[in-house]
mmCIF file of C-alpha atoms (C1' of nucleotides) in Angstrom:
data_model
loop_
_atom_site.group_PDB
_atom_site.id
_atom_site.type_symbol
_atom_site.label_atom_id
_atom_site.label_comp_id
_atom_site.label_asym_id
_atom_site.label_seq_id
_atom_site.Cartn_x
_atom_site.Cartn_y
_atom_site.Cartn_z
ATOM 1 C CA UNK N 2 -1.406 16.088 -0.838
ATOM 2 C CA UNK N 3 1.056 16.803 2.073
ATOM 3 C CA UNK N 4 3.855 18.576 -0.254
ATOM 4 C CA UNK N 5 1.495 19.633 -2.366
ATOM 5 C CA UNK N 6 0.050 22.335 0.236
ATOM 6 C CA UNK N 7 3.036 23.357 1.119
ATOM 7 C CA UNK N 8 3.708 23.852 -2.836
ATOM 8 C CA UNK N 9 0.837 25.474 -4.130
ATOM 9 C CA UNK N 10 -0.594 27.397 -1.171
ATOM 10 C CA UNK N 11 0.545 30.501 -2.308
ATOM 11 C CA UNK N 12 -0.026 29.097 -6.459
ATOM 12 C CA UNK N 13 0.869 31.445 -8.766
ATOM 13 C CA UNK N 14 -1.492 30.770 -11.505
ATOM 14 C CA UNK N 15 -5.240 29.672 -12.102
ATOM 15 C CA UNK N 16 -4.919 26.381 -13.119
ATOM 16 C CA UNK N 17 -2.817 25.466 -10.215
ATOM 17 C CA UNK N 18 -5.401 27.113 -7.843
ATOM 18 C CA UNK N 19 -8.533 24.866 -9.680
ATOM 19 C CA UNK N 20 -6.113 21.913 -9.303
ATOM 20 C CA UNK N 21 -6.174 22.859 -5.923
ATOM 21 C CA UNK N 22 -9.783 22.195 -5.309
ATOM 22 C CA UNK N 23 -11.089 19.897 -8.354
ATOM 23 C CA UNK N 24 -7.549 18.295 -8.605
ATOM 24 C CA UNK N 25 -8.007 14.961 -7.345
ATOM 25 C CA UNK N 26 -8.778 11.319 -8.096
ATOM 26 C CA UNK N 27 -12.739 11.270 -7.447
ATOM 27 C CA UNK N 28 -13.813 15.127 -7.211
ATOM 28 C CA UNK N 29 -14.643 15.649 -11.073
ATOM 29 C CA UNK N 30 -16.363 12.465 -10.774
ATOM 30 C CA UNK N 31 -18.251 13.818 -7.983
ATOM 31 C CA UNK N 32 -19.305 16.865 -9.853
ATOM 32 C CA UNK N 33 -19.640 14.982 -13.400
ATOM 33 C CA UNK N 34 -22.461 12.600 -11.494
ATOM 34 C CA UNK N 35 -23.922 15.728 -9.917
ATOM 35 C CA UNK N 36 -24.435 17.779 -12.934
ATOM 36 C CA UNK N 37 -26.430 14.280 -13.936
ATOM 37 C CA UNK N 38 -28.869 14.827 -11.090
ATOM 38 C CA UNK N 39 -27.531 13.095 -8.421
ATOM 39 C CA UNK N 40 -27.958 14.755 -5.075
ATOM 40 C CA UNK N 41 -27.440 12.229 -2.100
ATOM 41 C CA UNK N 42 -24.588 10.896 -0.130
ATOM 42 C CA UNK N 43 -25.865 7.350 -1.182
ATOM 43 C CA UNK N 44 -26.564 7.682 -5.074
ATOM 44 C CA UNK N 45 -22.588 8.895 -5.954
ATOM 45 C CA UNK N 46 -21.232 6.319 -3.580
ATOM 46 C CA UNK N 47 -22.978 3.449 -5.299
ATOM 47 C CA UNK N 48 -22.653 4.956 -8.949
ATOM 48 C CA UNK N 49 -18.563 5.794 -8.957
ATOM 49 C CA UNK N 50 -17.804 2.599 -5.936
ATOM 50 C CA UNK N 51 -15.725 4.858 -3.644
ATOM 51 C CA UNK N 52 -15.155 4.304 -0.325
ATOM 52 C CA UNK N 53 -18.017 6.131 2.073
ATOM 53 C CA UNK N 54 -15.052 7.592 3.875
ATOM 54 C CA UNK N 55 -13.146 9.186 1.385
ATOM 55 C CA UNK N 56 -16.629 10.600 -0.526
ATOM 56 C CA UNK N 57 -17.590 12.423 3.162
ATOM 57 C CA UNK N 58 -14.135 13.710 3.298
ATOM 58 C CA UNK N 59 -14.700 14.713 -0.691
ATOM 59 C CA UNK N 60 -18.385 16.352 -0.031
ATOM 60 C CA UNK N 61 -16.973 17.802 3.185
ATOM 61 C CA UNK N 62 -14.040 19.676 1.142
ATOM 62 C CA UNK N 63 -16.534 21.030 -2.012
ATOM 63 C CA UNK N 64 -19.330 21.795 0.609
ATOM 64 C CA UNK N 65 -16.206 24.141 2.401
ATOM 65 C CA UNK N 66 -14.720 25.434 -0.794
ATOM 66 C CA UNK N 67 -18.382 26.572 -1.958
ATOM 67 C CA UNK N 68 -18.891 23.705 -4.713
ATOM 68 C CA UNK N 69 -21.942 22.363 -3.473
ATOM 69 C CA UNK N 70 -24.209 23.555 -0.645
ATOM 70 C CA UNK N 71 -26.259 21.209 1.606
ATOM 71 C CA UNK N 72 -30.060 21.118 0.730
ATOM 72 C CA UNK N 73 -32.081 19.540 3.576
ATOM 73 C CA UNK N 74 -35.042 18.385 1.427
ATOM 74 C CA UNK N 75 -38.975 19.006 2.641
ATOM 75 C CA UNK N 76 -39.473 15.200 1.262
ATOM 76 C CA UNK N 77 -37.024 13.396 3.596
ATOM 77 C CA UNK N 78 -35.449 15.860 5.871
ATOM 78 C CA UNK N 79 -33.031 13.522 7.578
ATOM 79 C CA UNK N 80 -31.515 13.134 3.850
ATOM 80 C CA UNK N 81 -29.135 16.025 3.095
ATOM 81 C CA UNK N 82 -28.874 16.584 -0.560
ATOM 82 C CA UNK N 83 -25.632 17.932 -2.268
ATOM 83 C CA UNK N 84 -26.408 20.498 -4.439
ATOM 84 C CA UNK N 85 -24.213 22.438 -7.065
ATOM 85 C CA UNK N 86 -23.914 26.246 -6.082
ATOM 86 C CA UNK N 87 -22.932 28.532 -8.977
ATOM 87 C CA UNK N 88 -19.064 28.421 -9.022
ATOM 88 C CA UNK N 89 -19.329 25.098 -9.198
ATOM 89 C CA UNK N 90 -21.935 24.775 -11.971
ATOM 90 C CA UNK N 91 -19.253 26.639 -13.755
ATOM 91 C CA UNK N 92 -16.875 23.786 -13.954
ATOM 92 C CA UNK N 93 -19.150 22.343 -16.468
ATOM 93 C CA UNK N 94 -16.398 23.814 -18.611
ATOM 94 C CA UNK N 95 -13.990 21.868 -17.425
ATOM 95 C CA UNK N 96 -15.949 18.972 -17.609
ATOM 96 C CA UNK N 97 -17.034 19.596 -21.147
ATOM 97 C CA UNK N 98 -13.291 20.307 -21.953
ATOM 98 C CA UNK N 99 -11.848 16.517 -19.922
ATOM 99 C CA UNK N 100 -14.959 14.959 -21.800
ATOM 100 C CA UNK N 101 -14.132 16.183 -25.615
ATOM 101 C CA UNK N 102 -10.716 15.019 -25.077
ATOM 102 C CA UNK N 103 -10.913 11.903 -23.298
ATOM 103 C CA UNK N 104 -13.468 11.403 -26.061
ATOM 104 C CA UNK N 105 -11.019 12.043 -28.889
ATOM 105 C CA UNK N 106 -7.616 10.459 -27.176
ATOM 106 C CA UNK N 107 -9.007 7.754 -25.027
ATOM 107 C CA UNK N 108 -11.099 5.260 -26.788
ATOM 108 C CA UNK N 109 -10.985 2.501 -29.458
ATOM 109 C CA UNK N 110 -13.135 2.480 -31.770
ATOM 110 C CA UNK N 111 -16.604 1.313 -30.828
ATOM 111 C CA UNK N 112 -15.669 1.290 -27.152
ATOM 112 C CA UNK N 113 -17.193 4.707 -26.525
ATOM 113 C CA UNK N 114 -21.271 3.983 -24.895
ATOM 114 C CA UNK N 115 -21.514 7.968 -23.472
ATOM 115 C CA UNK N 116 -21.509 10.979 -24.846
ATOM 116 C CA UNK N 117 -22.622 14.057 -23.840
ATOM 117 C CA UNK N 118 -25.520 15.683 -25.480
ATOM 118 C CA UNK N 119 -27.589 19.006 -25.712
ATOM 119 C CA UNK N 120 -30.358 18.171 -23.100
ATOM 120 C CA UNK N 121 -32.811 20.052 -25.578
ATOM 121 C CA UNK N 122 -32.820 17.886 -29.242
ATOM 122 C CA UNK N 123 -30.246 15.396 -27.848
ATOM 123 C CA UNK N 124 -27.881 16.725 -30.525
ATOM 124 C CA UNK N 125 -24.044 16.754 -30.227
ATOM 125 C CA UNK N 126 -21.515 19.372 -28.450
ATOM 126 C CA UNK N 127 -19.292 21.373 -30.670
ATOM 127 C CA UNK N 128 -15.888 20.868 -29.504
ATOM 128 C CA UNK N 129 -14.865 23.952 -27.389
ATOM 129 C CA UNK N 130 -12.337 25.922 -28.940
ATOM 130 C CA UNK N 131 -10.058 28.571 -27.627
ATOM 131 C CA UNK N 132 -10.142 32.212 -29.147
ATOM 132 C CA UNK N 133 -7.917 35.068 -28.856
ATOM 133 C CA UNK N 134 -10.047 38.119 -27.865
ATOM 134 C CA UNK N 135 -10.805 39.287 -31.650
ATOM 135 C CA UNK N 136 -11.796 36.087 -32.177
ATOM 136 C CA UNK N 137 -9.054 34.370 -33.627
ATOM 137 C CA UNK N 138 -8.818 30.641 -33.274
ATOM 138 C CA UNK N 139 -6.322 29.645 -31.138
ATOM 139 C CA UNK N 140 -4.167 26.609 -30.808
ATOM 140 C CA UNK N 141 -1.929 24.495 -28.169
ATOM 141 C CA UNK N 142 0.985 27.153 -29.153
ATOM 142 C CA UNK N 143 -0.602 30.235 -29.601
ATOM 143 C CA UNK N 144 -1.150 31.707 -26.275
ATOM 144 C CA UNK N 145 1.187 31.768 -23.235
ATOM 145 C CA UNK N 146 1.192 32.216 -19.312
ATOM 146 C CA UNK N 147 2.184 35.745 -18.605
ATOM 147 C CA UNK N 148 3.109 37.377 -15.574
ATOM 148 C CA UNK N 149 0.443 40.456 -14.166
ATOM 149 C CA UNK N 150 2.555 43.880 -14.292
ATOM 150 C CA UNK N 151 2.494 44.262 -10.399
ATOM 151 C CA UNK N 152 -0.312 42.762 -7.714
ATOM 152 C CA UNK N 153 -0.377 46.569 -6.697
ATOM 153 C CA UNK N 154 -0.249 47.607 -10.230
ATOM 154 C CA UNK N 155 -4.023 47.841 -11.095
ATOM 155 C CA UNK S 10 -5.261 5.231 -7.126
ATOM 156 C CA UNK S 11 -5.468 1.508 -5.760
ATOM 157 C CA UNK S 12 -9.662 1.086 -5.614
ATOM 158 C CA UNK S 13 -10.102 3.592 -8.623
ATOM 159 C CA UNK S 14 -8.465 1.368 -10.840
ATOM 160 C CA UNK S 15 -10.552 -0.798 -10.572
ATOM 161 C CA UNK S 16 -13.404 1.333 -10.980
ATOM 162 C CA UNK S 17 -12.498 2.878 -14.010
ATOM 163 C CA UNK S 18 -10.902 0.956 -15.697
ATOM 164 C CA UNK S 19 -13.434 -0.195 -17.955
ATOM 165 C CA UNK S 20 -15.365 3.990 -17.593
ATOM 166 C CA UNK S 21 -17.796 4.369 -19.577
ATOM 167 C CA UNK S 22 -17.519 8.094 -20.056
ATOM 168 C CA UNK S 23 -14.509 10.160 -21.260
ATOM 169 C CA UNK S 24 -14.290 12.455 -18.387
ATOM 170 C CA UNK S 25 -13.550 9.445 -16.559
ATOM 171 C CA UNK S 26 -10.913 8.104 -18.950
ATOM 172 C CA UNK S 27 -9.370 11.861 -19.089
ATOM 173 C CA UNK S 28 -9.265 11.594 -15.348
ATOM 174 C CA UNK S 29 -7.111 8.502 -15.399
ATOM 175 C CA UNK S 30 -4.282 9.971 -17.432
ATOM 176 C CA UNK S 31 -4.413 13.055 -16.025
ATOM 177 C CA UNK S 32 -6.759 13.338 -12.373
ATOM 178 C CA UNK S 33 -4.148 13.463 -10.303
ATOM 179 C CA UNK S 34 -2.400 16.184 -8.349
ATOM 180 C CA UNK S 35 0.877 17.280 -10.525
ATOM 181 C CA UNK S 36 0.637 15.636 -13.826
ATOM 182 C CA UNK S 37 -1.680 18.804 -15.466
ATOM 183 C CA UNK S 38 1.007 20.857 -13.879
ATOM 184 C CA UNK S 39 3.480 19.418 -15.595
ATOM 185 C CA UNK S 40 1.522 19.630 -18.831
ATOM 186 C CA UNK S 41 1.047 23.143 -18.100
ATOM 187 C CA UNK S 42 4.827 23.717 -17.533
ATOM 188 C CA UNK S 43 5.703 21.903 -20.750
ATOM 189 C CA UNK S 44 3.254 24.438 -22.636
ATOM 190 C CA UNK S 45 5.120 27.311 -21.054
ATOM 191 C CA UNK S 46 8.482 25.797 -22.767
ATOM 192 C CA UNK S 47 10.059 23.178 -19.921
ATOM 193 C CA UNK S 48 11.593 20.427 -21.385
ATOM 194 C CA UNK S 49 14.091 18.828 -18.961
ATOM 195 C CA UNK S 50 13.306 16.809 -15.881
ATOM 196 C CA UNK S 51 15.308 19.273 -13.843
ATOM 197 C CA UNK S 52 13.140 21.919 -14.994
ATOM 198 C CA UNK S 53 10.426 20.490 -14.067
ATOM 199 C CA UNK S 54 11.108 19.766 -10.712
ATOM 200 C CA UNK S 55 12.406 22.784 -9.951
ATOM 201 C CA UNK S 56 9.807 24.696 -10.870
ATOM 202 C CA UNK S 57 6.836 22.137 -9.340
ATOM 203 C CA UNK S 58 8.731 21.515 -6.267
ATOM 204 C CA UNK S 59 7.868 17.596 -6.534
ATOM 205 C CA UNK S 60 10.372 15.336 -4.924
ATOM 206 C CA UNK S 61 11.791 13.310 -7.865
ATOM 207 C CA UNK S 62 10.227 9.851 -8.058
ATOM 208 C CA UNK S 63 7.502 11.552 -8.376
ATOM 209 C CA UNK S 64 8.610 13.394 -10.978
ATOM 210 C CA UNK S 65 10.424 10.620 -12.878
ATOM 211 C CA UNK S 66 6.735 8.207 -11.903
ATOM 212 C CA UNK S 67 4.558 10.701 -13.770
ATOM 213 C CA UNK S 68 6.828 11.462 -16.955
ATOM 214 C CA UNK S 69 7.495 7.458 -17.491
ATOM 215 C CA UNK S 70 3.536 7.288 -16.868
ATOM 216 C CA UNK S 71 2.912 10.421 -19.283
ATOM 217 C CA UNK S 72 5.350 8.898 -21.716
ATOM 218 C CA UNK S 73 3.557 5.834 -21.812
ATOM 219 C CA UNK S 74 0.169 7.283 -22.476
ATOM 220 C CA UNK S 75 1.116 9.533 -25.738
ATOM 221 C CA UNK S 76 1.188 12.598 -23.702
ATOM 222 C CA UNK S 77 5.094 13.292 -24.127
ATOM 223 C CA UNK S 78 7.696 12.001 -26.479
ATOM 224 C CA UNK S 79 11.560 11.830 -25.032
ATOM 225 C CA UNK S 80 13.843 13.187 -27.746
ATOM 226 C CA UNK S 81 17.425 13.060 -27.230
ATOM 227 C CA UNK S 82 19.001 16.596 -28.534
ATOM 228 C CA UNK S 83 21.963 17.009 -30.382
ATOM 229 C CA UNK S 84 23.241 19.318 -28.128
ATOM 230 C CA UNK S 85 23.246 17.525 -24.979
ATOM 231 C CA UNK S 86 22.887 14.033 -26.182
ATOM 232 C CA UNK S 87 22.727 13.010 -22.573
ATOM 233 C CA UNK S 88 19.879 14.974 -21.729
ATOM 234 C CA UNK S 89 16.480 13.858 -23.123
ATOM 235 C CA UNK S 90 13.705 16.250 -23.308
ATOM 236 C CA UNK S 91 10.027 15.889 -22.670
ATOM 237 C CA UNK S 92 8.009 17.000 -25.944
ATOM 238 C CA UNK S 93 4.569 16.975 -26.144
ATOM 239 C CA UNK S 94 3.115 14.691 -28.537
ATOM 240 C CA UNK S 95 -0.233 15.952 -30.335
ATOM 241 C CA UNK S 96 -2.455 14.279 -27.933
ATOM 242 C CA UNK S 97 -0.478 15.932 -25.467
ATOM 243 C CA UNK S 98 -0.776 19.361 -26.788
ATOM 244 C CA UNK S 99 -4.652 18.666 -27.174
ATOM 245 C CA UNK S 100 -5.215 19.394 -23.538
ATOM 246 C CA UNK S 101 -4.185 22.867 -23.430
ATOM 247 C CA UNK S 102 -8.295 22.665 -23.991
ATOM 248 C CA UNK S 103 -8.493 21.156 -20.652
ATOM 249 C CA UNK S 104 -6.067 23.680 -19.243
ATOM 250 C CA UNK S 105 -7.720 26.928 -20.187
ATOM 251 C CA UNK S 106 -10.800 25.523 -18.797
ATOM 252 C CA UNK S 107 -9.133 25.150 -15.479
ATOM 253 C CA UNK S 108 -7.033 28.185 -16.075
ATOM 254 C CA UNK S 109 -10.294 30.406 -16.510
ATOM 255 C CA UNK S 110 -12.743 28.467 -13.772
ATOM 256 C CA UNK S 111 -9.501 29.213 -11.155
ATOM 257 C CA UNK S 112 -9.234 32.552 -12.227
ATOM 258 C CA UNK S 113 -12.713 33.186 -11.970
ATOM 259 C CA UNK S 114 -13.457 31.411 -8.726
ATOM 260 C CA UNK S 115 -10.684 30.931 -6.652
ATOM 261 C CA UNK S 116 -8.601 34.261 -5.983
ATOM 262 C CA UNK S 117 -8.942 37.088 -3.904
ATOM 263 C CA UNK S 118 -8.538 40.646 -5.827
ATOM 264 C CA UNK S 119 -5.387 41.622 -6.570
ATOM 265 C CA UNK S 120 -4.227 38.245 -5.834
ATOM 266 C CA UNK S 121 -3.764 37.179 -9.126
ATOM 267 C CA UNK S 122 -0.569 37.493 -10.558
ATOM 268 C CA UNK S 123 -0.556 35.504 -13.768
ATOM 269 C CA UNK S 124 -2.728 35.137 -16.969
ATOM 270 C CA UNK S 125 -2.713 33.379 -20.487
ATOM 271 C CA UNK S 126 -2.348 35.531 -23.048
ATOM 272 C CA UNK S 127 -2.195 35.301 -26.829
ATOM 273 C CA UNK S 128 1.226 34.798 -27.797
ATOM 274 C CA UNK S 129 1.161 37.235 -30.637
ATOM 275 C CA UNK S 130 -0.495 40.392 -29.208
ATOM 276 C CA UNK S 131 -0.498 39.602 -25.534
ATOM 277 C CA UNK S 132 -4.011 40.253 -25.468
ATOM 278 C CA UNK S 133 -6.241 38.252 -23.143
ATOM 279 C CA UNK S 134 -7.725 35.342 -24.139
ATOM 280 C CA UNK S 135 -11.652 34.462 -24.601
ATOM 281 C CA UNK S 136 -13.550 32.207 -21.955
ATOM 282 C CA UNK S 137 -14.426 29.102 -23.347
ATOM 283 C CA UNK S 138 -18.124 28.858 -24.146
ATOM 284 C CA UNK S 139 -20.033 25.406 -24.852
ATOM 285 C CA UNK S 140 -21.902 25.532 -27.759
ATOM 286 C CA UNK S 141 -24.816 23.515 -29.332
ATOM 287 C CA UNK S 142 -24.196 21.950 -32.684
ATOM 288 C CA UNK S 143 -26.126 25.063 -34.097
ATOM 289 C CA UNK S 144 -24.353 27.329 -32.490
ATOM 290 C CA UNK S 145 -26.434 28.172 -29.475
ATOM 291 C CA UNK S 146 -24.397 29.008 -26.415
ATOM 292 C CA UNK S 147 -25.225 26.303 -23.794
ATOM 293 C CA UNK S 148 -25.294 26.943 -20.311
ATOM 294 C CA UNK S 149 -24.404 24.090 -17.122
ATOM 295 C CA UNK S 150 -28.044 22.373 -17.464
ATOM 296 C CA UNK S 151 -28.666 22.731 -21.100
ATOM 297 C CA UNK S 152 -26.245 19.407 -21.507
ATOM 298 C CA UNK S 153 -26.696 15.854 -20.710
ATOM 299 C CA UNK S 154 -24.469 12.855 -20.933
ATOM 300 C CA UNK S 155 -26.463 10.452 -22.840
ATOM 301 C CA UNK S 156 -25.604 6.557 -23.360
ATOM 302 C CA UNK S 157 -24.882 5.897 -27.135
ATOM 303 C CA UNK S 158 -27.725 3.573 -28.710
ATOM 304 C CA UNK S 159 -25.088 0.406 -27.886
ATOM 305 C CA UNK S 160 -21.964 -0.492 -28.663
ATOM 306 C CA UNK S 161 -22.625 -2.430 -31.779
ATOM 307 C CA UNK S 162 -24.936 -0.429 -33.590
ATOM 308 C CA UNK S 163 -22.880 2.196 -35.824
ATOM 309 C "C1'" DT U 25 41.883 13.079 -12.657
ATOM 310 C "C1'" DC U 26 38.896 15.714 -9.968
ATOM 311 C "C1'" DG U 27 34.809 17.736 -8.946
ATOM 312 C "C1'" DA U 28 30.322 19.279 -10.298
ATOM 313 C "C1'" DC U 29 25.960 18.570 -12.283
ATOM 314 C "C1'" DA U 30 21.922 16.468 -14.628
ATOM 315 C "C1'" DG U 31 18.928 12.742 -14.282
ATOM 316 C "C1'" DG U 32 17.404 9.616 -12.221
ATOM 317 C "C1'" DT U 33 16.688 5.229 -8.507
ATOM 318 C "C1'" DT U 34 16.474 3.515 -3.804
ATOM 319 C "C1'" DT U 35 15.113 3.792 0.874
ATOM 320 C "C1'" DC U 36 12.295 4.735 4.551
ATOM 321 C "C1'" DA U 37 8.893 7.567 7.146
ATOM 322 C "C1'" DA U 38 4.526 10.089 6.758
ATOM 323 C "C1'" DA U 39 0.097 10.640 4.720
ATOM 324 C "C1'" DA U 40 -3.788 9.220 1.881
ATOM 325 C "C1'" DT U 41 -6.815 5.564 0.275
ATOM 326 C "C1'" DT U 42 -9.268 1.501 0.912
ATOM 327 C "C1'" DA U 43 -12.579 -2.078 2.611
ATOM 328 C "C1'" DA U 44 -15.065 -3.416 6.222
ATOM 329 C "C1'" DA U 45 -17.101 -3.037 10.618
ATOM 330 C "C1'" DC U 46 -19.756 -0.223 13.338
ATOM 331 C "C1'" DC U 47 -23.333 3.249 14.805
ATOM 332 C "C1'" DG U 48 -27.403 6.358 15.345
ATOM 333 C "C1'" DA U 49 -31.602 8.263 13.391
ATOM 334 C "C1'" DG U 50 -35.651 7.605 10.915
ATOM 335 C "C1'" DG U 51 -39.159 4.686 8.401
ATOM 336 C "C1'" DC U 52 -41.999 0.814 7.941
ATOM 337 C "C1'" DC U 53 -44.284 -3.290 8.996
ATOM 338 C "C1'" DT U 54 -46.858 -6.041 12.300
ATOM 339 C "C1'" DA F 8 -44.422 -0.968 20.879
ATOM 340 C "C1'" DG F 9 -40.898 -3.909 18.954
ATOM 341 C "C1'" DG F 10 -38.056 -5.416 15.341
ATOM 342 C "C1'" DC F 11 -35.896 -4.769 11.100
ATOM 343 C "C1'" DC F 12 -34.351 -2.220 7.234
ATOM 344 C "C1'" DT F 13 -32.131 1.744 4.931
ATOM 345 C "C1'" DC F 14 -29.557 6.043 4.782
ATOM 346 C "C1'" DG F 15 -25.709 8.651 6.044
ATOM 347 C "C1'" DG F 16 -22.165 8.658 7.821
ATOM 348 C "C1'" DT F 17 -17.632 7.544 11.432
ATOM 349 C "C1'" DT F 18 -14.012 4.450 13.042
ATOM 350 C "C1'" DT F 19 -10.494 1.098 12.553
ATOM 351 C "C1'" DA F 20 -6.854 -1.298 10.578
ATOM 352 C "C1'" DA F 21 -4.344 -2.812 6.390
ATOM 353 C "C1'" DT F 22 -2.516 -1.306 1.886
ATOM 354 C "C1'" DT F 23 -0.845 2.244 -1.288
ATOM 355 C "C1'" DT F 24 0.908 6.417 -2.498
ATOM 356 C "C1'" DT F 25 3.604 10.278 -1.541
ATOM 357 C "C1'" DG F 26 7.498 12.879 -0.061
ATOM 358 C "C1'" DA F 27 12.331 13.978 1.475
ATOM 359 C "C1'" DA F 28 16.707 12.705 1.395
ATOM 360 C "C1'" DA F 29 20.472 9.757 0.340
ATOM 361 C "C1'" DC F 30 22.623 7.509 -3.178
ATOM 362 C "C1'" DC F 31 24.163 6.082 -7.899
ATOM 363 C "C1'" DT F 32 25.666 6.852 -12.802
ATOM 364 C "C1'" DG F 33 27.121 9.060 -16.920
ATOM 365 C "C1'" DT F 34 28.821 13.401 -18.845
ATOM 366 C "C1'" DC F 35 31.298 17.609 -18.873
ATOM 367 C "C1'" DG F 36 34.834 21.096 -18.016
ATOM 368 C "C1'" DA F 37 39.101 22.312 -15.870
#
DNA sequence: TCGACAGGTTTCAAAATTAAACCGAGGCCT
DNA sequence: AGGCCTCGGTTTAATTTTGAAACCTGTCGA
């Protein structure tokens, strides 16, 4: 990520700025196994097989950039547990978006054994769809990056 | 990407396969650019800043997944461009996710100096919302990732 | 024919990732 | 109390990936 700093410091646009934070090999995994329940240092380094190092450097980063916060539990105080703050509960969007598609473009048939559920009846996700503000559906050509007016415009 | 190939290979879930094709740092960049209307490799990297190999690594790889298409044009037969395929173009999905969590979560005020806008009208667009299969609006803990009954059962 | 340019590939140094060894603080068992 | 185990890391050294820059090749226009 050397250039990449140096690149996308200033980044224009949101997605460049999420990339920023979220944009690497193991983070979403991170957060994917978190919104699952898991909460210690030892439970996502076993489930996704990183290396300890690079998951402390990961935790370290999301703790810093407000992801998660560090929980020292009542039950075993000398165990920190990683816990999602708000902002980054809210990339359950994200996650729900990488999920449908990976769903949709990434499988064979029958290979599929996950799938990601309402936690309530167990029943199915509808895919998330992207609408214009009057409600209009919206597809892959329909909407565009624009520039702001001015930053002192507003 | 060494270790997490061999971690994922086989991933059970489709945010992990999504993350394979496109986890790493430039290649939803280059998606993104291709939605705003790059086509050409020199576009690309002109615009991303990435040294080349890079560049000409991640198409080839991109290429090879179904993402893009090369098509030679008529005009400058010696040119090809990079079109997005349809799985390709299914991730603007993915990118409005990002698009709206960065927006949301990672600028200062007045920072911001781009946004996605319906093409037509220019009118903002609406944040993604996850959904229940009847319709109710499902918040970060309402959902689950479930394992499917087993592989061999439908 | 000359030079310029687009689209890469090659080369080599710098940075990130990895596995594995190590370490300190608690628990737990005896 | 002593010994051993586990958890949560850090350190070290080898491997991979990345990045910048040089280089190559085919096309184009003058």
């Amino acid at each position: 990520m050397k250039g990449r700093k140096t690149n996308l410091e200033g980044a224009n646009c949101g997605i460049a700025r999420s990339l920023q934070i979220v944009g690497d090999w193991w983070t979403l995994l991170i957060v994917r196994d978190a919104f699952r329940g898991y909460q210690r240092f030892g439970e996502f380094q076993k489930n996704l097989g990183l290396a300890k190092n690079i998951l402390s450097a990961r935790l370290k980063k999301l703790v810093q950039e407000g992801i998660f916060t560090i929980e020292a539990h009542p039950d075993s105080p000398s165990s920190p547990r990683y816990v999602l703050t708000p902002k980054g509960e809210k990339l359950y969007t994200v996650l729900v978006a990488l999920w449908q598609w990976g769903e949709e473009n990434c499988f064979d048939l029958g290979e599929l054994d996950t799938e990601m559920v309402d936690r309530i009846d167990g029943a199915p996700i509808r895919a998330l769809q992207v609408k214009a503000d009057d409600g209009r559906l919206l597809g892959p050509r329909d909407f565009r990056l624009a520039s702001r007016p001015s930053p002192a415009d507003a």
